[in-house]
Short mmCIF file of N, CA and C and ligand atoms in Angstrom, two decimals:
data_model
loop_
_atom_site.label_atom_id
_atom_site.label_comp_id
_atom_site.label_asym_id
_atom_site.label_seq_id
_atom_site.Cartn_x
_atom_site.Cartn_y
_atom_site.Cartn_z
N MET A 182 0.85 -1.21 0.01
CA MET A 182 0.00 -0.03 0.03
C MET A 182 0.91 1.26 0.00
N ASP A 183 0.78 2.03 -0.98
CA ASP A 183 1.65 3.28 -1.10
C ASP A 183 0.87 4.49 -0.52
N ASN A 184 1.57 5.57 -0.37
CA ASN A 184 0.98 6.72 0.25
C ASN A 184 -0.26 7.26 -0.57
N ARG A 185 -0.16 7.18 -1.89
CA ARG A 185 -1.22 7.65 -2.71
C ARG A 185 -2.55 6.96 -2.53
N GLU A 186 -2.36 5.60 -2.42
CA GLU A 186 -3.53 4.74 -2.23
C GLU A 186 -4.19 4.97 -0.83
N LEU A 187 -3.32 5.18 0.12
CA LEU A 187 -3.75 5.47 1.49
C LEU A 187 -4.59 6.81 1.50
N ILE A 188 -3.99 7.79 0.81
CA ILE A 188 -4.69 9.18 0.68
C ILE A 188 -6.04 8.98 0.06
N ARG A 189 -6.06 8.18 -1.04
CA ARG A 189 -7.31 8.01 -1.77
C ARG A 189 -8.34 7.42 -0.85
N LEU A 190 -7.99 6.48 0.01
CA LEU A 190 -8.93 5.89 0.96
C LEU A 190 -9.29 6.93 2.10
N ALA A 191 -8.47 7.87 2.45
CA ALA A 191 -8.76 8.86 3.43
C ALA A 191 -9.80 9.82 2.74
N LEU A 192 -9.54 10.14 1.44
CA LEU A 192 -10.48 11.05 0.72
C LEU A 192 -11.85 10.45 0.65
N ALA A 193 -11.88 9.07 0.46
CA ALA A 193 -13.24 8.42 0.36
C ALA A 193 -13.91 8.43 1.68
N ALA A 194 -13.07 8.29 2.76
CA ALA A 194 -13.69 8.23 4.15
C ALA A 194 -14.25 9.60 4.43
N ARG A 195 -13.66 10.65 3.95
CA ARG A 195 -14.08 12.05 4.17
C ARG A 195 -15.51 12.20 3.67
N GLN A 196 -15.98 11.47 2.66
CA GLN A 196 -17.19 11.64 2.07
C GLN A 196 -18.30 11.29 3.20
N MET A 197 -17.91 10.42 4.18
CA MET A 197 -18.78 10.01 5.22
C MET A 197 -18.86 10.95 6.36
N ALA A 198 -18.04 11.98 6.38
CA ALA A 198 -17.93 12.88 7.58
C ALA A 198 -19.37 13.28 7.96
N TYR A 199 -19.59 13.37 9.28
CA TYR A 199 -20.83 13.93 9.76
C TYR A 199 -20.47 15.17 10.56
N ALA A 200 -20.49 16.31 9.85
CA ALA A 200 -19.97 17.53 10.43
C ALA A 200 -20.89 18.69 10.24
N PRO A 201 -22.18 18.61 10.61
CA PRO A 201 -23.15 19.62 10.33
C PRO A 201 -22.93 20.96 11.12
N TYR A 202 -22.10 20.92 12.20
CA TYR A 202 -21.92 22.12 12.95
C TYR A 202 -20.66 22.86 12.55
N SER A 203 -19.52 22.20 12.46
CA SER A 203 -18.32 22.88 12.10
C SER A 203 -18.25 22.98 10.54
N LYS A 204 -18.87 22.11 9.89
CA LYS A 204 -18.77 21.88 8.40
C LYS A 204 -17.35 21.69 7.91
N TYR A 205 -16.49 21.28 8.91
CA TYR A 205 -15.13 20.94 8.58
C TYR A 205 -15.04 19.41 8.51
N ARG A 206 -14.80 18.93 7.34
CA ARG A 206 -14.98 17.44 7.07
C ARG A 206 -13.58 16.83 6.98
N VAL A 207 -13.40 15.73 7.78
CA VAL A 207 -12.11 15.07 7.83
C VAL A 207 -12.27 13.57 7.55
N GLY A 208 -11.28 13.10 6.83
CA GLY A 208 -11.26 11.59 6.60
C GLY A 208 -9.85 11.09 6.94
N ALA A 209 -9.84 9.80 7.41
CA ALA A 209 -8.55 9.24 7.79
C ALA A 209 -8.50 7.80 7.25
N ALA A 210 -7.31 7.28 6.92
CA ALA A 210 -7.13 5.82 6.56
C ALA A 210 -5.92 5.39 7.32
N LEU A 211 -6.12 4.44 8.12
CA LEU A 211 -5.04 3.91 9.01
C LEU A 211 -4.60 2.55 8.53
N LEU A 212 -3.35 2.42 8.29
CA LEU A 212 -2.67 1.20 7.77
C LEU A 212 -2.13 0.33 8.88
N THR A 213 -2.53 -0.92 8.98
CA THR A 213 -1.94 -1.76 9.98
C THR A 213 -0.64 -2.49 9.37
N LYS A 214 0.09 -3.07 10.30
CA LYS A 214 1.38 -3.69 9.92
C LYS A 214 1.06 -4.87 8.98
N GLN A 215 -0.14 -5.39 9.08
CA GLN A 215 -0.46 -6.51 8.19
C GLN A 215 -0.96 -6.11 6.83
N GLY A 216 -1.09 -4.69 6.66
CA GLY A 216 -1.47 -4.17 5.37
C GLY A 216 -3.05 -3.94 5.23
N LYS A 217 -3.73 -4.05 6.37
CA LYS A 217 -5.22 -3.82 6.33
C LYS A 217 -5.45 -2.31 6.56
N VAL A 218 -6.50 -1.77 6.04
CA VAL A 218 -6.82 -0.34 6.21
C VAL A 218 -8.08 -0.17 6.96
N TYR A 219 -8.08 0.68 7.89
CA TYR A 219 -9.34 1.12 8.63
C TYR A 219 -9.55 2.54 8.36
N GLN A 220 -10.79 2.89 7.77
CA GLN A 220 -11.10 4.32 7.51
C GLN A 220 -11.93 4.85 8.63
N GLY A 221 -11.82 6.22 8.69
CA GLY A 221 -12.62 6.97 9.77
C GLY A 221 -12.95 8.30 9.31
N CYS A 222 -14.04 8.85 9.80
CA CYS A 222 -14.40 10.19 9.52
C CYS A 222 -14.74 10.90 10.85
N ASN A 223 -14.83 12.22 10.84
CA ASN A 223 -15.25 12.94 12.07
C ASN A 223 -16.76 12.78 12.14
N ILE A 224 -17.20 12.66 13.47
CA ILE A 224 -18.59 12.51 13.80
C ILE A 224 -18.98 13.50 14.86
N GLU A 225 -19.76 14.52 14.51
CA GLU A 225 -20.10 15.62 15.43
C GLU A 225 -21.40 15.32 16.15
N ASN A 226 -21.65 16.11 17.14
CA ASN A 226 -22.86 15.92 17.99
C ASN A 226 -23.39 17.21 18.36
N ALA A 227 -24.76 17.36 18.52
CA ALA A 227 -25.42 18.49 18.92
C ALA A 227 -25.00 19.04 20.18
N ALA A 228 -24.58 18.13 21.08
CA ALA A 228 -24.02 18.57 22.42
C ALA A 228 -22.49 18.88 22.31
N TYR A 229 -21.88 18.87 21.16
CA TYR A 229 -20.52 19.26 20.78
C TYR A 229 -19.51 18.34 21.45
N THR A 230 -19.44 18.25 22.76
CA THR A 230 -18.27 17.51 23.37
C THR A 230 -18.26 16.03 22.94
N PRO A 231 -19.29 15.39 22.70
CA PRO A 231 -19.20 13.99 22.30
C PRO A 231 -18.63 13.73 20.89
N SER A 232 -18.36 14.86 20.14
CA SER A 232 -17.84 14.68 18.77
C SER A 232 -16.48 13.93 18.72
N ASN A 233 -16.29 13.21 17.69
CA ASN A 233 -15.08 12.43 17.60
C ASN A 233 -14.31 12.70 16.24
N CYS A 234 -13.00 12.85 16.40
CA CYS A 234 -12.29 13.16 15.23
C CYS A 234 -12.04 11.90 14.27
N ALA A 235 -11.79 12.19 13.07
CA ALA A 235 -11.62 11.07 12.08
C ALA A 235 -10.51 10.14 12.43
N GLU A 236 -9.39 10.59 13.02
CA GLU A 236 -8.29 9.75 13.27
C GLU A 236 -8.67 8.82 14.40
N ARG A 237 -9.37 9.30 15.41
CA ARG A 237 -9.76 8.40 16.54
C ARG A 237 -10.85 7.50 16.08
N THR A 238 -11.64 7.85 15.20
CA THR A 238 -12.70 6.91 14.68
C THR A 238 -11.97 5.70 14.07
N ALA A 239 -11.01 6.02 13.20
CA ALA A 239 -10.22 4.94 12.55
C ALA A 239 -9.44 4.07 13.58
N PHE A 240 -8.85 4.66 14.48
CA PHE A 240 -8.08 3.91 15.52
C PHE A 240 -8.98 3.08 16.35
N PHE A 241 -10.17 3.63 16.75
CA PHE A 241 -11.02 2.84 17.66
C PHE A 241 -11.69 1.74 16.91
N LYS A 242 -12.00 1.97 15.66
CA LYS A 242 -12.53 0.79 14.80
C LYS A 242 -11.42 -0.31 14.80
N ALA A 243 -10.23 0.02 14.53
CA ALA A 243 -9.18 -1.01 14.32
C ALA A 243 -8.88 -1.71 15.64
N VAL A 244 -8.71 -0.92 16.69
CA VAL A 244 -8.32 -1.51 18.07
C VAL A 244 -9.51 -2.39 18.52
N SER A 245 -10.75 -1.98 18.30
CA SER A 245 -11.91 -2.79 18.67
C SER A 245 -12.02 -4.07 17.89
N GLU A 246 -11.35 -4.14 16.76
CA GLU A 246 -11.38 -5.36 15.95
C GLU A 246 -10.10 -6.25 16.31
N GLY A 247 -9.29 -5.77 17.28
CA GLY A 247 -8.21 -6.59 17.73
C GLY A 247 -6.83 -6.18 17.15
N GLU A 248 -6.76 -5.13 16.40
CA GLU A 248 -5.52 -4.66 15.78
C GLU A 248 -4.63 -3.92 16.88
N ARG A 249 -3.40 -4.12 16.73
CA ARG A 249 -2.50 -3.46 17.80
C ARG A 249 -1.24 -2.90 17.13
N GLY A 250 -0.97 -3.22 15.87
CA GLY A 250 0.31 -2.79 15.18
C GLY A 250 0.00 -1.92 14.03
N PHE A 251 0.46 -0.66 14.00
CA PHE A 251 0.15 0.33 12.96
C PHE A 251 1.37 0.88 12.32
N GLU A 252 1.22 1.16 11.04
CA GLU A 252 2.36 1.59 10.19
C GLU A 252 2.23 3.08 9.90
N ALA A 253 0.96 3.48 9.46
CA ALA A 253 0.85 4.85 8.91
C ALA A 253 -0.58 5.28 8.98
N ILE A 254 -0.85 6.62 8.93
CA ILE A 254 -2.22 7.17 8.77
C ILE A 254 -2.14 8.23 7.82
N ALA A 255 -3.20 8.31 6.92
CA ALA A 255 -3.35 9.44 6.04
C ALA A 255 -4.56 10.21 6.50
N ILE A 256 -4.44 11.48 6.47
CA ILE A 256 -5.42 12.45 6.95
C ILE A 256 -5.73 13.54 5.89
N VAL A 257 -7.02 13.76 5.68
CA VAL A 257 -7.45 14.93 4.82
C VAL A 257 -8.57 15.59 5.45
N GLY A 258 -8.55 16.89 5.33
CA GLY A 258 -9.70 17.66 5.95
C GLY A 258 -9.83 19.03 5.37
N GLY A 259 -10.99 19.62 5.52
CA GLY A 259 -11.23 21.02 5.08
C GLY A 259 -12.69 21.34 5.05
N SER A 260 -12.97 22.62 4.76
CA SER A 260 -14.36 23.08 4.76
C SER A 260 -14.95 23.06 3.35
N GLN A 261 -14.08 22.93 2.39
CA GLN A 261 -14.64 22.95 0.99
C GLN A 261 -14.90 21.49 0.48
N ASP A 262 -15.36 21.43 -0.70
CA ASP A 262 -15.64 20.12 -1.27
C ASP A 262 -14.33 19.20 -1.32
N ASN A 263 -13.27 19.88 -1.73
CA ASN A 263 -11.98 19.17 -1.76
C ASN A 263 -11.05 19.98 -0.71
N PRO A 264 -10.13 19.23 -0.03
CA PRO A 264 -9.24 19.82 0.88
C PRO A 264 -8.41 20.94 0.21
N THR A 265 -8.11 22.07 0.88
CA THR A 265 -7.34 23.14 0.26
C THR A 265 -6.08 23.29 1.08
N ASP A 266 -6.00 22.72 2.32
CA ASP A 266 -4.82 22.88 3.17
C ASP A 266 -4.60 21.64 4.04
N TYR A 267 -3.50 21.48 4.65
CA TYR A 267 -3.15 20.32 5.39
C TYR A 267 -4.02 20.37 6.75
N ALA A 268 -4.57 19.18 7.04
CA ALA A 268 -5.27 19.08 8.43
C ALA A 268 -4.41 18.20 9.28
N TYR A 269 -3.87 18.78 10.31
CA TYR A 269 -3.00 18.08 11.27
C TYR A 269 -3.84 17.48 12.36
N PRO A 270 -3.41 16.33 12.82
CA PRO A 270 -4.13 15.70 13.96
C PRO A 270 -4.13 16.50 15.22
N CYS A 271 -5.21 16.60 15.90
CA CYS A 271 -5.24 17.38 17.22
C CYS A 271 -4.44 16.66 18.29
N GLY A 272 -4.22 17.36 19.33
CA GLY A 272 -3.39 16.82 20.41
C GLY A 272 -3.93 15.55 20.98
N VAL A 273 -5.25 15.43 21.13
CA VAL A 273 -5.85 14.17 21.72
C VAL A 273 -5.64 13.04 20.76
N CYS A 274 -5.70 13.27 19.47
CA CYS A 274 -5.44 12.21 18.46
C CYS A 274 -4.01 11.76 18.50
N ARG A 275 -3.13 12.69 18.63
CA ARG A 275 -1.69 12.34 18.67
C ARG A 275 -1.46 11.48 19.93
N GLN A 276 -2.13 11.81 21.05
CA GLN A 276 -1.86 11.04 22.25
C GLN A 276 -2.42 9.56 22.10
N VAL A 277 -3.59 9.48 21.36
CA VAL A 277 -4.16 8.05 21.07
C VAL A 277 -3.18 7.36 20.20
N MET A 278 -2.54 7.99 19.19
CA MET A 278 -1.48 7.28 18.36
C MET A 278 -0.36 6.85 19.23
N MET A 279 0.01 7.70 20.23
CA MET A 279 1.18 7.42 21.12
C MET A 279 0.95 6.09 21.97
N GLU A 280 -0.32 5.74 22.17
CA GLU A 280 -0.63 4.58 22.92
C GLU A 280 -0.36 3.30 22.17
N PHE A 281 -0.52 3.33 20.82
CA PHE A 281 -0.49 2.13 20.04
C PHE A 281 0.65 2.11 19.02
N CYS A 282 1.42 3.17 18.92
CA CYS A 282 2.40 3.24 17.75
C CYS A 282 3.82 3.58 18.33
N ASN A 283 4.80 3.03 17.64
CA ASN A 283 6.16 3.45 17.90
C ASN A 283 6.37 4.87 17.35
N PRO A 284 6.57 5.82 18.19
CA PRO A 284 6.65 7.19 17.70
C PRO A 284 7.76 7.53 16.63
N GLU A 285 8.88 6.68 16.68
CA GLU A 285 9.98 6.89 15.74
C GLU A 285 9.58 6.29 14.37
N GLU A 286 8.65 5.39 14.35
CA GLU A 286 8.34 4.75 13.03
C GLU A 286 6.98 5.03 12.47
N PHE A 287 6.01 5.38 13.25
CA PHE A 287 4.69 5.65 12.77
C PHE A 287 4.71 6.90 11.97
N ARG A 288 4.11 6.75 10.68
CA ARG A 288 4.14 7.82 9.74
C ARG A 288 2.77 8.48 9.67
N ILE A 289 2.77 9.85 9.81
CA ILE A 289 1.52 10.66 9.64
C ILE A 289 1.56 11.35 8.34
N ILE A 290 0.69 11.06 7.48
CA ILE A 290 0.64 11.61 6.09
C ILE A 290 -0.50 12.65 6.04
N THR A 291 -0.19 13.88 6.02
CA THR A 291 -1.20 14.89 5.91
C THR A 291 -1.32 15.29 4.44
N ALA A 292 -2.54 15.30 3.89
CA ALA A 292 -2.60 15.45 2.44
C ALA A 292 -3.63 16.47 2.05
N VAL A 293 -3.37 17.09 0.89
CA VAL A 293 -4.34 18.00 0.24
C VAL A 293 -4.95 17.14 -0.97
N SER A 294 -4.12 16.39 -1.57
CA SER A 294 -4.61 15.43 -2.64
C SER A 294 -3.60 14.32 -2.72
N GLU A 295 -3.91 13.36 -3.61
CA GLU A 295 -2.99 12.24 -3.73
C GLU A 295 -1.56 12.66 -4.07
N GLU A 296 -1.44 13.79 -4.75
CA GLU A 296 -0.18 14.20 -5.25
C GLU A 296 0.59 15.10 -4.22
N GLN A 297 -0.25 15.85 -3.44
CA GLN A 297 0.32 16.86 -2.60
C GLN A 297 0.16 16.45 -1.10
N TYR A 298 1.27 16.01 -0.52
CA TYR A 298 1.10 15.55 0.82
C TYR A 298 2.49 15.77 1.52
N MET A 299 2.41 15.73 2.84
CA MET A 299 3.64 15.80 3.70
C MET A 299 3.62 14.53 4.57
N GLU A 300 4.81 14.12 4.99
CA GLU A 300 4.89 12.88 5.89
C GLU A 300 5.87 13.20 7.04
N GLN A 301 5.35 12.89 8.28
CA GLN A 301 6.25 13.05 9.45
C GLN A 301 6.02 11.95 10.41
N THR A 302 6.97 11.69 11.22
CA THR A 302 6.81 10.60 12.17
C THR A 302 5.94 11.19 13.28
N LEU A 303 5.37 10.30 14.12
CA LEU A 303 4.60 10.74 15.35
C LEU A 303 5.59 11.47 16.27
N ALA A 304 6.81 11.00 16.38
CA ALA A 304 7.80 11.66 17.34
C ALA A 304 8.01 13.10 16.91
N ALA A 305 8.05 13.39 15.57
CA ALA A 305 8.19 14.75 15.16
C ALA A 305 6.90 15.62 15.48
N MET A 306 5.77 14.99 15.49
CA MET A 306 4.49 15.73 15.77
C MET A 306 4.15 15.81 17.20
N LEU A 307 4.79 14.87 17.99
CA LEU A 307 4.44 14.79 19.46
C LEU A 307 5.77 14.60 20.18
N PRO A 308 6.60 15.66 20.20
CA PRO A 308 7.95 15.47 20.82
C PRO A 308 7.78 15.18 22.37
N HIS A 309 8.66 14.36 22.81
CA HIS A 309 8.62 13.95 24.21
C HIS A 309 7.31 13.41 24.69
N GLY A 310 6.68 12.72 23.80
CA GLY A 310 5.31 12.11 24.10
C GLY A 310 5.33 11.21 25.33
N PHE A 311 4.29 11.13 26.02
CA PHE A 311 4.07 10.30 27.14
C PHE A 311 3.33 9.03 26.68
N GLY A 312 3.90 7.86 26.91
CA GLY A 312 3.21 6.60 26.43
C GLY A 312 3.41 5.51 27.36
N PRO A 313 2.95 4.28 26.89
CA PRO A 313 2.95 3.04 27.70
C PRO A 313 4.48 2.77 28.25
N GLU A 314 5.50 3.19 27.46
CA GLU A 314 6.82 2.93 27.88
C GLU A 314 7.17 3.60 29.22
N ASN A 315 6.56 4.82 29.42
CA ASN A 315 6.80 5.55 30.64
C ASN A 315 6.27 4.89 31.88
N LEU A 316 5.27 3.97 31.69
CA LEU A 316 4.71 3.30 32.89
C LEU A 316 5.32 1.99 33.15
N LYS A 317 6.24 1.59 32.38
CA LYS A 317 6.94 0.28 32.53
C LYS A 317 7.87 0.39 33.78
N GLU A 318 7.75 -0.65 34.67
CA GLU A 318 8.62 -0.66 35.86
C GLU A 318 10.00 -1.20 35.46
N SER A 319 11.02 -0.58 35.97
CA SER A 319 12.37 -0.97 35.58
C SER A 319 12.90 -2.06 36.48
N1 LIG B 696 -11.17 17.16 13.42
C1 LIG B 696 -10.74 15.91 13.02
O1 LIG B 696 -11.60 15.05 12.77
N2 LIG B 696 -9.46 15.64 13.01
C2 LIG B 696 -8.52 16.63 13.13
O2 LIG B 696 -7.32 16.27 13.13
C3 LIG B 696 -8.87 17.98 13.52
C4 LIG B 696 -10.28 18.19 13.79
C5 LIG B 696 -12.68 17.42 13.43
C6 LIG B 696 -13.29 17.65 14.73
C7 LIG B 696 -14.45 18.45 14.41
O3 LIG B 696 -15.53 17.67 13.94
C8 LIG B 696 -14.03 19.27 13.22
O4 LIG B 696 -12.87 18.64 12.67
C9 LIG B 696 -13.70 20.70 13.58
O5 LIG B 696 -12.78 20.78 14.55
#
């Protein structure tokens, strides 16, 4: 699975976004180490706080199916029909990634289109992140 294909799946997931309040529609495609992809979209709520980001939708779908090893996530978002700028994962979503991913290896692909994207590790996006390793007894 190359980056272009993963971005294509994130763009498809974005079509499912339920964002009647912010009108900011986000799609994500999460690639497991076995090569399976879980898609997610943002899901908003009239009470606002129960809203869920696209990235966490994808992670929670995957983890609830037993997945524990992840390689990369592609993210697309924006207010227009097509994304016009990069949508970066929020701090809460970065922390969820930190729980299940090796920060030095996990790739976060923020995309405007299949051709225009940036790729960074989780460690670059969440420096000095706190994760399961910090709770290990020595
Ligand atoms: N959102 C995401 O789904 N992912 C992000 O990385 C940033 C924000 C959603 C949450 C909310 O539904 C809308 O975008 C506006 O914040």
